[in-house]
């Protein structure tokens, strides 16, 4: 039986240039889908999967992110005085207990692999999860929880995988599949951002991982890969041929993934999450219908 996964790394040190000028002063992960920051969705998903230690890899200018998880005594006192228990409960969900959360600085944005490596001393010799808060996944059972359950069967290293159309495949890490068992696929190779005609499959890796500590050793020895960055994909791919390793598996999760690192994905997620809210659905739905009708009439 593999060891329990209780630690998760949240790499949030990227520059977020696709959201400039907003990200000049607001960390991307604090931007809200309806009324919850991206990072709150990530934390909720991690908690549901049994994560107890939350490790953020941050960078300069991400102070708002650290403040977000702090207790806010004055605000709480005011809400309590006014009897606003519903808002107090929402706030409580954002608090982290002392020692539950850690922040590590990545001093230079040298890539996702490098960001994960920065957290090596806090991980030690245990399996760990990596969650990219940019990838928001709407699912009945949260994605990382699905993966943790599948990982109990496979051990080794597991990446979340989803099918992607050929014109988009070159934006992703792509799996070369050895054996396809439905939700779990065993992997014989991984390529970061291949040209569409060289992609080994249409199965792309997205931002959820369960990794063995040997990935950190692989990262120790690595130089930059595709795009001049230290790629996490390359460190995971090395485990495929590691005679002492326990293999690499892709997991086809059930759920809808939104790429909230892109403007289009962020807007789609906003609409989708708003439509799933009883307090917003009707008004928004009516508005969207009007917009479509006006647009169609104009054509
Ligand atoms: P992205 O490729 O989306 O980069 O990183 P980015 O800087 O966040 O955004 P753009 O492309 O400039 O708009 C994917 C994830 O990896 C983290 C990011 O914070 C994001 O969660 N990351 C990336 C790091 O933590 N460090 C890095 O050096 C690179």
JSON list of N, CA and C in Angstrom, two decimals, residues 15-86:
[
{"chain": "A", "resi": 15, "resn": "UNK", "atom": "N", "xyz": [4.81, 34.75, -13.30]},
{"chain": "A", "resi": 15, "resn": "UNK", "atom": "CA", "xyz": [4.60, 36.19, -13.45]},
{"chain": "A", "resi": 15, "resn": "UNK", "atom": "C", "xyz": [3.17, 36.54, -13.84]},
{"chain": "A", "resi": 16, "resn": "UNK", "atom": "N", "xyz": [2.45, 35.59, -14.39]},
{"chain": "A", "resi": 16, "resn": "UNK", "atom": "CA", "xyz": [1.05, 35.84, -14.77]},
{"chain": "A", "resi": 16, "resn": "UNK", "atom": "C", "xyz": [0.92, 36.91, -15.85]},
{"chain": "A", "resi": 17, "resn": "UNK", "atom": "N", "xyz": [1.82, 36.89, -16.83]},
{"chain": "A", "resi": 17, "resn": "UNK", "atom": "CA", "xyz": [1.86, 37.98, -17.81]},
{"chain": "A", "resi": 17, "resn": "UNK", "atom": "C", "xyz": [0.60, 38.04, -18.68]},
{"chain": "A", "resi": 18, "resn": "UNK", "atom": "N", "xyz": [-0.10, 36.92, -18.81]},
{"chain": "A", "resi": 18, "resn": "UNK", "atom": "CA", "xyz": [-1.30, 36.95, -19.67]},
{"chain": "A", "resi": 18, "resn": "UNK", "atom": "C", "xyz": [-2.42, 37.78, -19.07]},
{"chain": "A", "resi": 19, "resn": "UNK", "atom": "N", "xyz": [-2.27, 38.12, -17.79]},
{"chain": "A", "resi": 19, "resn": "UNK", "atom": "CA", "xyz": [-3.31, 38.93, -17.15]},
{"chain": "A", "resi": 19, "resn": "UNK", "atom": "C", "xyz": [-2.82, 40.34, -16.82]},
{"chain": "A", "resi": 20, "resn": "UNK", "atom": "N", "xyz": [-1.73, 40.77, -17.47]},
{"chain": "A", "resi": 20, "resn": "UNK", "atom": "CA", "xyz": [-1.31, 42.16, -17.27]},
{"chain": "A", "resi": 20, "resn": "UNK", "atom": "C", "xyz": [-2.35, 43.08, -17.91]},
{"chain": "A", "resi": 21, "resn": "UNK", "atom": "N", "xyz": [-2.65, 44.25, -17.36]},
{"chain": "A", "resi": 21, "resn": "UNK", "atom": "CA", "xyz": [-1.96, 44.87, -16.24]},
{"chain": "A", "resi": 21, "resn": "UNK", "atom": "C", "xyz": [-2.46, 44.42, -14.87]},
{"chain": "A", "resi": 22, "resn": "UNK", "atom": "N", "xyz": [-3.55, 43.61, -14.79]},
{"chain": "A", "resi": 22, "resn": "UNK", "atom": "CA", "xyz": [-4.08, 43.27, -13.47]},
{"chain": "A", "resi": 22, "resn": "UNK", "atom": "C", "xyz": [-3.00, 42.68, -12.56]},
{"chain": "A", "resi": 23, "resn": "UNK", "atom": "N", "xyz": [-2.18, 41.77, -13.12]},
{"chain": "A", "resi": 23, "resn": "UNK", "atom": "CA", "xyz": [-1.21, 41.05, -12.30]},
{"chain": "A", "resi": 23, "resn": "UNK", "atom": "C", "xyz": [0.02, 41.89, -11.94]},
{"chain": "A", "resi": 24, "resn": "UNK", "atom": "N", "xyz": [0.01, 43.16, -12.36]},
{"chain": "A", "resi": 24, "resn": "UNK", "atom": "CA", "xyz": [1.09, 44.05, -11.91]},
{"chain": "A", "resi": 24, "resn": "UNK", "atom": "C", "xyz": [1.03, 44.18, -10.39]},
{"chain": "A", "resi": 25, "resn": "UNK", "atom": "N", "xyz": [-0.19, 44.24, -9.83]},
{"chain": "A", "resi": 25, "resn": "UNK", "atom": "CA", "xyz": [-0.28, 44.38, -8.37]},
{"chain": "A", "resi": 25, "resn": "UNK", "atom": "C", "xyz": [-1.15, 43.31, -7.70]},
{"chain": "A", "resi": 26, "resn": "UNK", "atom": "N", "xyz": [-1.91, 42.54, -8.48]},
{"chain": "A", "resi": 26, "resn": "UNK", "atom": "CA", "xyz": [-2.75, 41.50, -7.88]},
{"chain": "A", "resi": 26, "resn": "UNK", "atom": "C", "xyz": [-2.24, 40.13, -8.32]},
{"chain": "A", "resi": 27, "resn": "UNK", "atom": "N", "xyz": [-1.86, 39.26, -7.37]},
{"chain": "A", "resi": 27, "resn": "UNK", "atom": "CA", "xyz": [-1.45, 37.91, -7.81]},
{"chain": "A", "resi": 27, "resn": "UNK", "atom": "C", "xyz": [-2.60, 37.23, -8.55]},
{"chain": "A", "resi": 28, "resn": "UNK", "atom": "N", "xyz": [-2.26, 36.53, -9.62]},
{"chain": "A", "resi": 28, "resn": "UNK", "atom": "CA", "xyz": [-3.28, 35.86, -10.44]},
{"chain": "A", "resi": 28, "resn": "UNK", "atom": "C", "xyz": [-4.17, 34.96, -9.58]},
{"chain": "A", "resi": 29, "resn": "UNK", "atom": "N", "xyz": [-3.56, 34.30, -8.60]},
{"chain": "A", "resi": 29, "resn": "UNK", "atom": "CA", "xyz": [-4.28, 33.30, -7.79]},
{"chain": "A", "resi": 29, "resn": "UNK", "atom": "C", "xyz": [-5.32, 33.93, -6.87]},
{"chain": "A", "resi": 30, "resn": "UNK", "atom": "N", "xyz": [-5.25, 35.26, -6.71]},
{"chain": "A", "resi": 30, "resn": "UNK", "atom": "CA", "xyz": [-6.22, 35.96, -5.87]},
{"chain": "A", "resi": 30, "resn": "UNK", "atom": "C", "xyz": [-7.40, 36.45, -6.71]},
{"chain": "A", "resi": 31, "resn": "UNK", "atom": "N", "xyz": [-7.26, 36.40, -8.02]},
{"chain": "A", "resi": 31, "resn": "UNK", "atom": "CA", "xyz": [-8.38, 36.84, -8.87]},
{"chain": "A", "resi": 31, "resn": "UNK", "atom": "C", "xyz": [-9.57, 35.90, -8.65]},
{"chain": "A", "resi": 32, "resn": "UNK", "atom": "N", "xyz": [-10.77, 36.46, -8.71]},
{"chain": "A", "resi": 32, "resn": "UNK", "atom": "CA", "xyz": [-11.93, 35.69, -8.25]},
{"chain": "A", "resi": 32, "resn": "UNK", "atom": "C", "xyz": [-12.77, 35.12, -9.38]},
{"chain": "A", "resi": 33, "resn": "UNK", "atom": "N", "xyz": [-13.20, 33.88, -9.18]},
{"chain": "A", "resi": 33, "resn": "UNK", "atom": "CA", "xyz": [-14.28, 33.30, -9.97]},
{"chain": "A", "resi": 33, "resn": "UNK", "atom": "C", "xyz": [-15.53, 33.54, -9.14]},
{"chain": "A", "resi": 34, "resn": "UNK", "atom": "N", "xyz": [-16.39, 34.41, -9.60]},
{"chain": "A", "resi": 34, "resn": "UNK", "atom": "CA", "xyz": [-17.57, 34.88, -8.86]},
{"chain": "A", "resi": 34, "resn": "UNK", "atom": "C", "xyz": [-17.08, 35.60, -7.59]},
{"chain": "A", "resi": 35, "resn": "UNK", "atom": "N", "xyz": [-17.00, 34.94, -6.44]},
{"chain": "A", "resi": 35, "resn": "UNK", "atom": "CA", "xyz": [-16.54, 35.65, -5.24]},
{"chain": "A", "resi": 35, "resn": "UNK", "atom": "C", "xyz": [-15.45, 34.91, -4.48]},
{"chain": "A", "resi": 36, "resn": "UNK", "atom": "N", "xyz": [-14.90, 33.87, -5.10]},
{"chain": "A", "resi": 36, "resn": "UNK", "atom": "CA", "xyz": [-13.83, 33.12, -4.42]},
{"chain": "A", "resi": 36, "resn": "UNK", "atom": "C", "xyz": [-12.55, 33.17, -5.25]},
{"chain": "A", "resi": 37, "resn": "UNK", "atom": "N", "xyz": [-11.42, 33.49, -4.61]},
{"chain": "A", "resi": 37, "resn": "UNK", "atom": "CA", "xyz": [-10.17, 33.50, -5.37]},
{"chain": "A", "resi": 37, "resn": "UNK", "atom": "C", "xyz": [-9.83, 32.11, -5.91]},
{"chain": "A", "resi": 38, "resn": "UNK", "atom": "N", "xyz": [-9.11, 32.09, -7.01]},
{"chain": "A", "resi": 38, "resn": "UNK", "atom": "CA", "xyz": [-8.69, 30.81, -7.60]},
{"chain": "A", "resi": 38, "resn": "UNK", "atom": "C", "xyz": [-8.07, 29.90, -6.55]},
{"chain": "A", "resi": 39, "resn": "UNK", "atom": "N", "xyz": [-7.25, 30.49, -5.67]},
{"chain": "A", "resi": 39, "resn": "UNK", "atom": "CA", "xyz": [-6.51, 29.67, -4.72]},
{"chain": "A", "resi": 39, "resn": "UNK", "atom": "C", "xyz": [-7.45, 28.97, -3.72]},
{"chain": "A", "resi": 40, "resn": "UNK", "atom": "N", "xyz": [-8.61, 29.56, -3.47]},
{"chain": "A", "resi": 40, "resn": "UNK", "atom": "CA", "xyz": [-9.54, 28.93, -2.53]},
{"chain": "A", "resi": 40, "resn": "UNK", "atom": "C", "xyz": [-10.09, 27.60, -3.12]},
{"chain": "A", "resi": 41, "resn": "UNK", "atom": "N", "xyz": [-10.33, 27.62, -4.43]},
{"chain": "A", "resi": 41, "resn": "UNK", "atom": "CA", "xyz": [-10.79, 26.37, -5.07]},
{"chain": "A", "resi": 41, "resn": "UNK", "atom": "C", "xyz": [-9.72, 25.29, -4.92]},
{"chain": "A", "resi": 42, "resn": "UNK", "atom": "N", "xyz": [-8.46, 25.71, -5.07]},
{"chain": "A", "resi": 42, "resn": "UNK", "atom": "CA", "xyz": [-7.36, 24.74, -4.97]},
{"chain": "A", "resi": 42, "resn": "UNK", "atom": "C", "xyz": [-7.23, 24.18, -3.56]},
{"chain": "A", "resi": 43, "resn": "UNK", "atom": "N", "xyz": [-7.36, 25.05, -2.56]},
{"chain": "A", "resi": 43, "resn": "UNK", "atom": "CA", "xyz": [-7.24, 24.63, -1.16]},
{"chain": "A", "resi": 43, "resn": "UNK", "atom": "C", "xyz": [-8.40, 23.68, -0.80]},
{"chain": "A", "resi": 44, "resn": "UNK", "atom": "N", "xyz": [-9.60, 24.03, -1.22]},
{"chain": "A", "resi": 44, "resn": "UNK", "atom": "CA", "xyz": [-10.76, 23.17, -0.91]},
{"chain": "A", "resi": 44, "resn": "UNK", "atom": "C", "xyz": [-10.57, 21.78, -1.52]},
{"chain": "A", "resi": 45, "resn": "UNK", "atom": "N", "xyz": [-10.05, 21.76, -2.74]},
{"chain": "A", "resi": 45, "resn": "UNK", "atom": "CA", "xyz": [-9.83, 20.46, -3.40]},
{"chain": "A", "resi": 45, "resn": "UNK", "atom": "C", "xyz": [-8.78, 19.65, -2.65]},
{"chain": "A", "resi": 46, "resn": "UNK", "atom": "N", "xyz": [-7.72, 20.33, -2.20]},
{"chain": "A", "resi": 46, "resn": "UNK", "atom": "CA", "xyz": [-6.66, 19.63, -1.47]},
{"chain": "A", "resi": 46, "resn": "UNK", "atom": "C", "xyz": [-7.18, 19.06, -0.15]},
{"chain": "A", "resi": 47, "resn": "UNK", "atom": "N", "xyz": [-7.94, 19.87, 0.57]},
{"chain": "A", "resi": 47, "resn": "UNK", "atom": "CA", "xyz": [-8.50, 19.40, 1.85]},
{"chain": "A", "resi": 47, "resn": "UNK", "atom": "C", "xyz": [-9.37, 18.16, 1.64]},
{"chain": "A", "resi": 48, "resn": "UNK", "atom": "N", "xyz": [-10.20, 18.20, 0.59]},
{"chain": "A", "resi": 48, "resn": "UNK", "atom": "CA", "xyz": [-11.10, 17.06, 0.32]},
{"chain": "A", "resi": 48, "resn": "UNK", "atom": "C", "xyz": [-10.30, 15.79, 0.05]},
{"chain": "A", "resi": 49, "resn": "UNK", "atom": "N", "xyz": [-9.06, 15.97, -0.44]},
{"chain": "A", "resi": 49, "resn": "UNK", "atom": "CA", "xyz": [-8.23, 14.80, -0.77]},
{"chain": "A", "resi": 49, "resn": "UNK", "atom": "C", "xyz": [-7.40, 14.34, 0.43]},
{"chain": "A", "resi": 50, "resn": "UNK", "atom": "N", "xyz": [-7.54, 15.00, 1.57]},
{"chain": "A", "resi": 50, "resn": "UNK", "atom": "CA", "xyz": [-6.83, 14.57, 2.78]},
{"chain": "A", "resi": 50, "resn": "UNK", "atom": "C", "xyz": [-5.51, 15.28, 3.01]},
{"chain": "A", "resi": 51, "resn": "UNK", "atom": "N", "xyz": [-5.26, 16.37, 2.27]},
{"chain": "A", "resi": 51, "resn": "UNK", "atom": "CA", "xyz": [-4.00, 17.11, 2.46]},
{"chain": "A", "resi": 51, "resn": "UNK", "atom": "C", "xyz": [-4.05, 17.88, 3.78]},
{"chain": "A", "resi": 52, "resn": "UNK", "atom": "N", "xyz": [-2.92, 17.80, 4.51]},
{"chain": "A", "resi": 52, "resn": "UNK", "atom": "CA", "xyz": [-2.85, 18.46, 5.83]},
{"chain": "A", "resi": 52, "resn": "UNK", "atom": "C", "xyz": [-1.79, 19.57, 5.86]},
{"chain": "A", "resi": 53, "resn": "UNK", "atom": "N", "xyz": [-0.83, 19.51, 4.93]},
{"chain": "A", "resi": 53, "resn": "UNK", "atom": "CA", "xyz": [0.22, 20.54, 4.90]},
{"chain": "A", "resi": 53, "resn": "UNK", "atom": "C", "xyz": [0.24, 21.19, 3.52]},
{"chain": "A", "resi": 54, "resn": "UNK", "atom": "N", "xyz": [0.15, 22.51, 3.53]},
{"chain": "A", "resi": 54, "resn": "UNK", "atom": "CA", "xyz": [-0.01, 23.28, 2.29]},
{"chain": "A", "resi": 54, "resn": "UNK", "atom": "C", "xyz": [1.26, 24.12, 2.08]},
{"chain": "A", "resi": 55, "resn": "UNK", "atom": "N", "xyz": [1.97, 23.85, 1.01]},
{"chain": "A", "resi": 55, "resn": "UNK", "atom": "CA", "xyz": [3.25, 24.53, 0.79]},
{"chain": "A", "resi": 55, "resn": "UNK", "atom": "C", "xyz": [3.13, 25.40, -0.46]},
{"chain": "A", "resi": 56, "resn": "UNK", "atom": "N", "xyz": [3.23, 26.70, -0.27]},
{"chain": "A", "resi": 56, "resn": "UNK", "atom": "CA", "xyz": [3.12, 27.64, -1.40]},
{"chain": "A", "resi": 56, "resn": "UNK", "atom": "C", "xyz": [4.50, 28.08, -1.85]},
{"chain": "A", "resi": 57, "resn": "UNK", "atom": "N", "xyz": [4.77, 27.94, -3.14]},
{"chain": "A", "resi": 57, "resn": "UNK", "atom": "CA", "xyz": [6.02, 28.48, -3.69]},
{"chain": "A", "resi": 57, "resn": "UNK", "atom": "C", "xyz": [5.67, 29.81, -4.32]},
{"chain": "A", "resi": 58, "resn": "UNK", "atom": "N", "xyz": [6.12, 30.89, -3.67]},
{"chain": "A", "resi": 58, "resn": "UNK", "atom": "CA", "xyz": [5.68, 32.23, -4.08]},
{"chain": "A", "resi": 58, "resn": "UNK", "atom": "C", "xyz": [6.86, 33.02, -4.65]},
{"chain": "A", "resi": 59, "resn": "UNK", "atom": "N", "xyz": [6.60, 34.27, -4.94]},
{"chain": "A", "resi": 59, "resn": "UNK", "atom": "CA", "xyz": [7.66, 35.15, -5.46]},
{"chain": "A", "resi": 59, "resn": "UNK", "atom": "C", "xyz": [7.35, 36.57, -5.01]},
{"chain": "A", "resi": 60, "resn": "UNK", "atom": "N", "xyz": [8.19, 37.49, -5.42]},
{"chain": "A", "resi": 60, "resn": "UNK", "atom": "CA", "xyz": [7.99, 38.89, -5.08]},
{"chain": "A", "resi": 60, "resn": "UNK", "atom": "C", "xyz": [6.60, 39.35, -5.52]},
{"chain": "A", "resi": 61, "resn": "UNK", "atom": "N", "xyz": [5.95, 40.15, -4.69]},
{"chain": "A", "resi": 61, "resn": "UNK", "atom": "CA", "xyz": [4.66, 40.73, -5.10]},
{"chain": "A", "resi": 61, "resn": "UNK", "atom": "C", "xyz": [3.46, 39.84, -4.80]},
{"chain": "A", "resi": 62, "resn": "UNK", "atom": "N", "xyz": [3.67, 38.73, -4.07]},
{"chain": "A", "resi": 62, "resn": "UNK", "atom": "CA", "xyz": [2.55, 37.83, -3.79]},
{"chain": "A", "resi": 62, "resn": "UNK", "atom": "C", "xyz": [2.05, 37.97, -2.35]},
{"chain": "A", "resi": 63, "resn": "UNK", "atom": "N", "xyz": [2.34, 39.12, -1.72]},
{"chain": "A", "resi": 63, "resn": "UNK", "atom": "CA", "xyz": [1.97, 39.31, -0.32]},
{"chain": "A", "resi": 63, "resn": "UNK", "atom": "C", "xyz": [0.48, 39.13, -0.07]},
{"chain": "A", "resi": 64, "resn": "UNK", "atom": "N", "xyz": [-0.35, 39.57, -1.03]},
{"chain": "A", "resi": 64, "resn": "UNK", "atom": "CA", "xyz": [-1.81, 39.48, -0.85]},
{"chain": "A", "resi": 64, "resn": "UNK", "atom": "C", "xyz": [-2.24, 38.04, -0.65]},
{"chain": "A", "resi": 65, "resn": "UNK", "atom": "N", "xyz": [-1.49, 37.13, -1.24]},
{"chain": "A", "resi": 65, "resn": "UNK", "atom": "CA", "xyz": [-1.81, 35.71, -1.13]},
{"chain": "A", "resi": 65, "resn": "UNK", "atom": "C", "xyz": [-1.59, 35.21, 0.30]},
{"chain": "A", "resi": 66, "resn": "UNK", "atom": "N", "xyz": [-0.49, 35.68, 0.91]},
{"chain": "A", "resi": 66, "resn": "UNK", "atom": "CA", "xyz": [-0.21, 35.29, 2.30]},
{"chain": "A", "resi": 66, "resn": "UNK", "atom": "C", "xyz": [-1.26, 35.88, 3.23]},
{"chain": "A", "resi": 67, "resn": "UNK", "atom": "N", "xyz": [-1.63, 37.14, 2.98]},
{"chain": "A", "resi": 67, "resn": "UNK", "atom": "CA", "xyz": [-2.64, 37.77, 3.84]},
{"chain": "A", "resi": 67, "resn": "UNK", "atom": "C", "xyz": [-3.98, 37.05, 3.74]},
{"chain": "A", "resi": 68, "resn": "UNK", "atom": "N", "xyz": [-4.27, 36.53, 2.56]},
{"chain": "A", "resi": 68, "resn": "UNK", "atom": "CA", "xyz": [-5.58, 35.92, 2.33]},
{"chain": "A", "resi": 68, "resn": "UNK", "atom": "C", "xyz": [-5.85, 34.78, 3.33]},
{"chain": "A", "resi": 69, "resn": "UNK", "atom": "N", "xyz": [-4.80, 34.04, 3.69]},
{"chain": "A", "resi": 69, "resn": "UNK", "atom": "CA", "xyz": [-5.01, 32.89, 4.57]},
{"chain": "A", "resi": 69, "resn": "UNK", "atom": "C", "xyz": [-4.91, 33.23, 6.05]},
{"chain": "A", "resi": 70, "resn": "UNK", "atom": "N", "xyz": [-4.64, 34.52, 6.35]},
{"chain": "A", "resi": 70, "resn": "UNK", "atom": "CA", "xyz": [-4.55, 34.91, 7.76]},
{"chain": "A", "resi": 70, "resn": "UNK", "atom": "C", "xyz": [-5.93, 35.07, 8.38]},
{"chain": "A", "resi": 71, "resn": "UNK", "atom": "N", "xyz": [-5.97, 34.95, 9.71]},
{"chain": "A", "resi": 71, "resn": "UNK", "atom": "CA", "xyz": [-7.19, 35.30, 10.43]},
{"chain": "A", "resi": 71, "resn": "UNK", "atom": "C", "xyz": [-7.37, 36.81, 10.35]},
{"chain": "A", "resi": 72, "resn": "UNK", "atom": "N", "xyz": [-8.61, 37.29, 10.38]},
{"chain": "A", "resi": 72, "resn": "UNK", "atom": "CA", "xyz": [-8.85, 38.74, 10.31]},
{"chain": "A", "resi": 72, "resn": "UNK", "atom": "C", "xyz": [-9.74, 39.15, 11.47]},
{"chain": "A", "resi": 73, "resn": "UNK", "atom": "N", "xyz": [-9.11, 39.34, 12.69]},
{"chain": "A", "resi": 73, "resn": "UNK", "atom": "CA", "xyz": [-9.88, 39.51, 13.92]},
{"chain": "A", "resi": 73, "resn": "UNK", "atom": "C", "xyz": [-10.88, 40.68, 13.86]},
{"chain": "A", "resi": 74, "resn": "UNK", "atom": "N", "xyz": [-10.49, 41.81, 13.26]},
{"chain": "A", "resi": 74, "resn": "UNK", "atom": "CA", "xyz": [-11.38, 42.97, 13.27]},
{"chain": "A", "resi": 74, "resn": "UNK", "atom": "C", "xyz": [-12.62, 42.69, 12.44]},
{"chain": "A", "resi": 75, "resn": "UNK", "atom": "N", "xyz": [-12.39, 42.16, 11.25]},
{"chain": "A", "resi": 75, "resn": "UNK", "atom": "CA", "xyz": [-13.52, 41.82, 10.37]},
{"chain": "A", "resi": 75, "resn": "UNK", "atom": "C", "xyz": [-14.44, 40.79, 11.04]},
{"chain": "A", "resi": 76, "resn": "UNK", "atom": "N", "xyz": [-13.82, 39.77, 11.64]},
{"chain": "A", "resi": 76, "resn": "UNK", "atom": "CA", "xyz": [-14.61, 38.72, 12.30]},
{"chain": "A", "resi": 76, "resn": "UNK", "atom": "C", "xyz": [-15.44, 39.29, 13.45]},
{"chain": "A", "resi": 77, "resn": "UNK", "atom": "N", "xyz": [-14.81, 40.18, 14.22]},
{"chain": "A", "resi": 77, "resn": "UNK", "atom": "CA", "xyz": [-15.51, 40.80, 15.36]},
{"chain": "A", "resi": 77, "resn": "UNK", "atom": "C", "xyz": [-16.74, 41.59, 14.87]},
{"chain": "A", "resi": 78, "resn": "UNK", "atom": "N", "xyz": [-16.55, 42.36, 13.81]},
{"chain": "A", "resi": 78, "resn": "UNK", "atom": "CA", "xyz": [-17.64, 43.15, 13.25]},
{"chain": "A", "resi": 78, "resn": "UNK", "atom": "C", "xyz": [-18.80, 42.26, 12.79]},
{"chain": "A", "resi": 79, "resn": "UNK", "atom": "N", "xyz": [-18.45, 41.19, 12.10]},
{"chain": "A", "resi": 79, "resn": "UNK", "atom": "CA", "xyz": [-19.49, 40.29, 11.57]},
{"chain": "A", "resi": 79, "resn": "UNK", "atom": "C", "xyz": [-20.24, 39.61, 12.72]},
{"chain": "A", "resi": 80, "resn": "UNK", "atom": "N", "xyz": [-19.46, 39.27, 13.78]},
{"chain": "A", "resi": 80, "resn": "UNK", "atom": "CA", "xyz": [-20.07, 38.61, 14.93]},
{"chain": "A", "resi": 80, "resn": "UNK", "atom": "C", "xyz": [-21.05, 39.57, 15.60]},
{"chain": "A", "resi": 81, "resn": "UNK", "atom": "N", "xyz": [-20.62, 40.83, 15.74]},
{"chain": "A", "resi": 81, "resn": "UNK", "atom": "CA", "xyz": [-21.46, 41.85, 16.38]},
{"chain": "A", "resi": 81, "resn": "UNK", "atom": "C", "xyz": [-22.78, 42.00, 15.62]},
{"chain": "A", "resi": 82, "resn": "UNK", "atom": "N", "xyz": [-22.67, 41.93, 14.29]},
{"chain": "A", "resi": 82, "resn": "UNK", "atom": "CA", "xyz": [-23.86, 42.14, 13.46]},
{"chain": "A", "resi": 82, "resn": "UNK", "atom": "C", "xyz": [-24.65, 40.86, 13.23]},
{"chain": "A", "resi": 83, "resn": "UNK", "atom": "N", "xyz": [-24.20, 39.77, 13.84]},
{"chain": "A", "resi": 83, "resn": "UNK", "atom": "CA", "xyz": [-24.90, 38.49, 13.73]},
{"chain": "A", "resi": 83, "resn": "UNK", "atom": "C", "xyz": [-24.86, 37.89, 12.33]},
{"chain": "A", "resi": 84, "resn": "UNK", "atom": "N", "xyz": [-23.80, 38.22, 11.57]},
{"chain": "A", "resi": 84, "resn": "UNK", "atom": "CA", "xyz": [-23.71, 37.69, 10.19]},
{"chain": "A", "resi": 84, "resn": "UNK", "atom": "C", "xyz": [-22.97, 36.34, 10.19]},
{"chain": "A", "resi": 85, "resn": "UNK", "atom": "N", "xyz": [-23.67, 35.33, 10.68]},
{"chain": "A", "resi": 85, "resn": "UNK", "atom": "CA", "xyz": [-23.04, 34.02, 10.85]},
{"chain": "A", "resi": 85, "resn": "UNK", "atom": "C", "xyz": [-22.68, 33.36, 9.52]},
{"chain": "A", "resi": 86, "resn": "UNK", "atom": "N", "xyz": [-23.50, 33.63, 8.50]},
{"chain": "A", "resi": 86, "resn": "UNK", "atom": "CA", "xyz": [-23.22, 33.01, 7.20]},
{"chain": "A", "resi": 86, "resn": "UNK", "atom": "C", "xyz": [-21.88, 33.52, 6.64]}
]
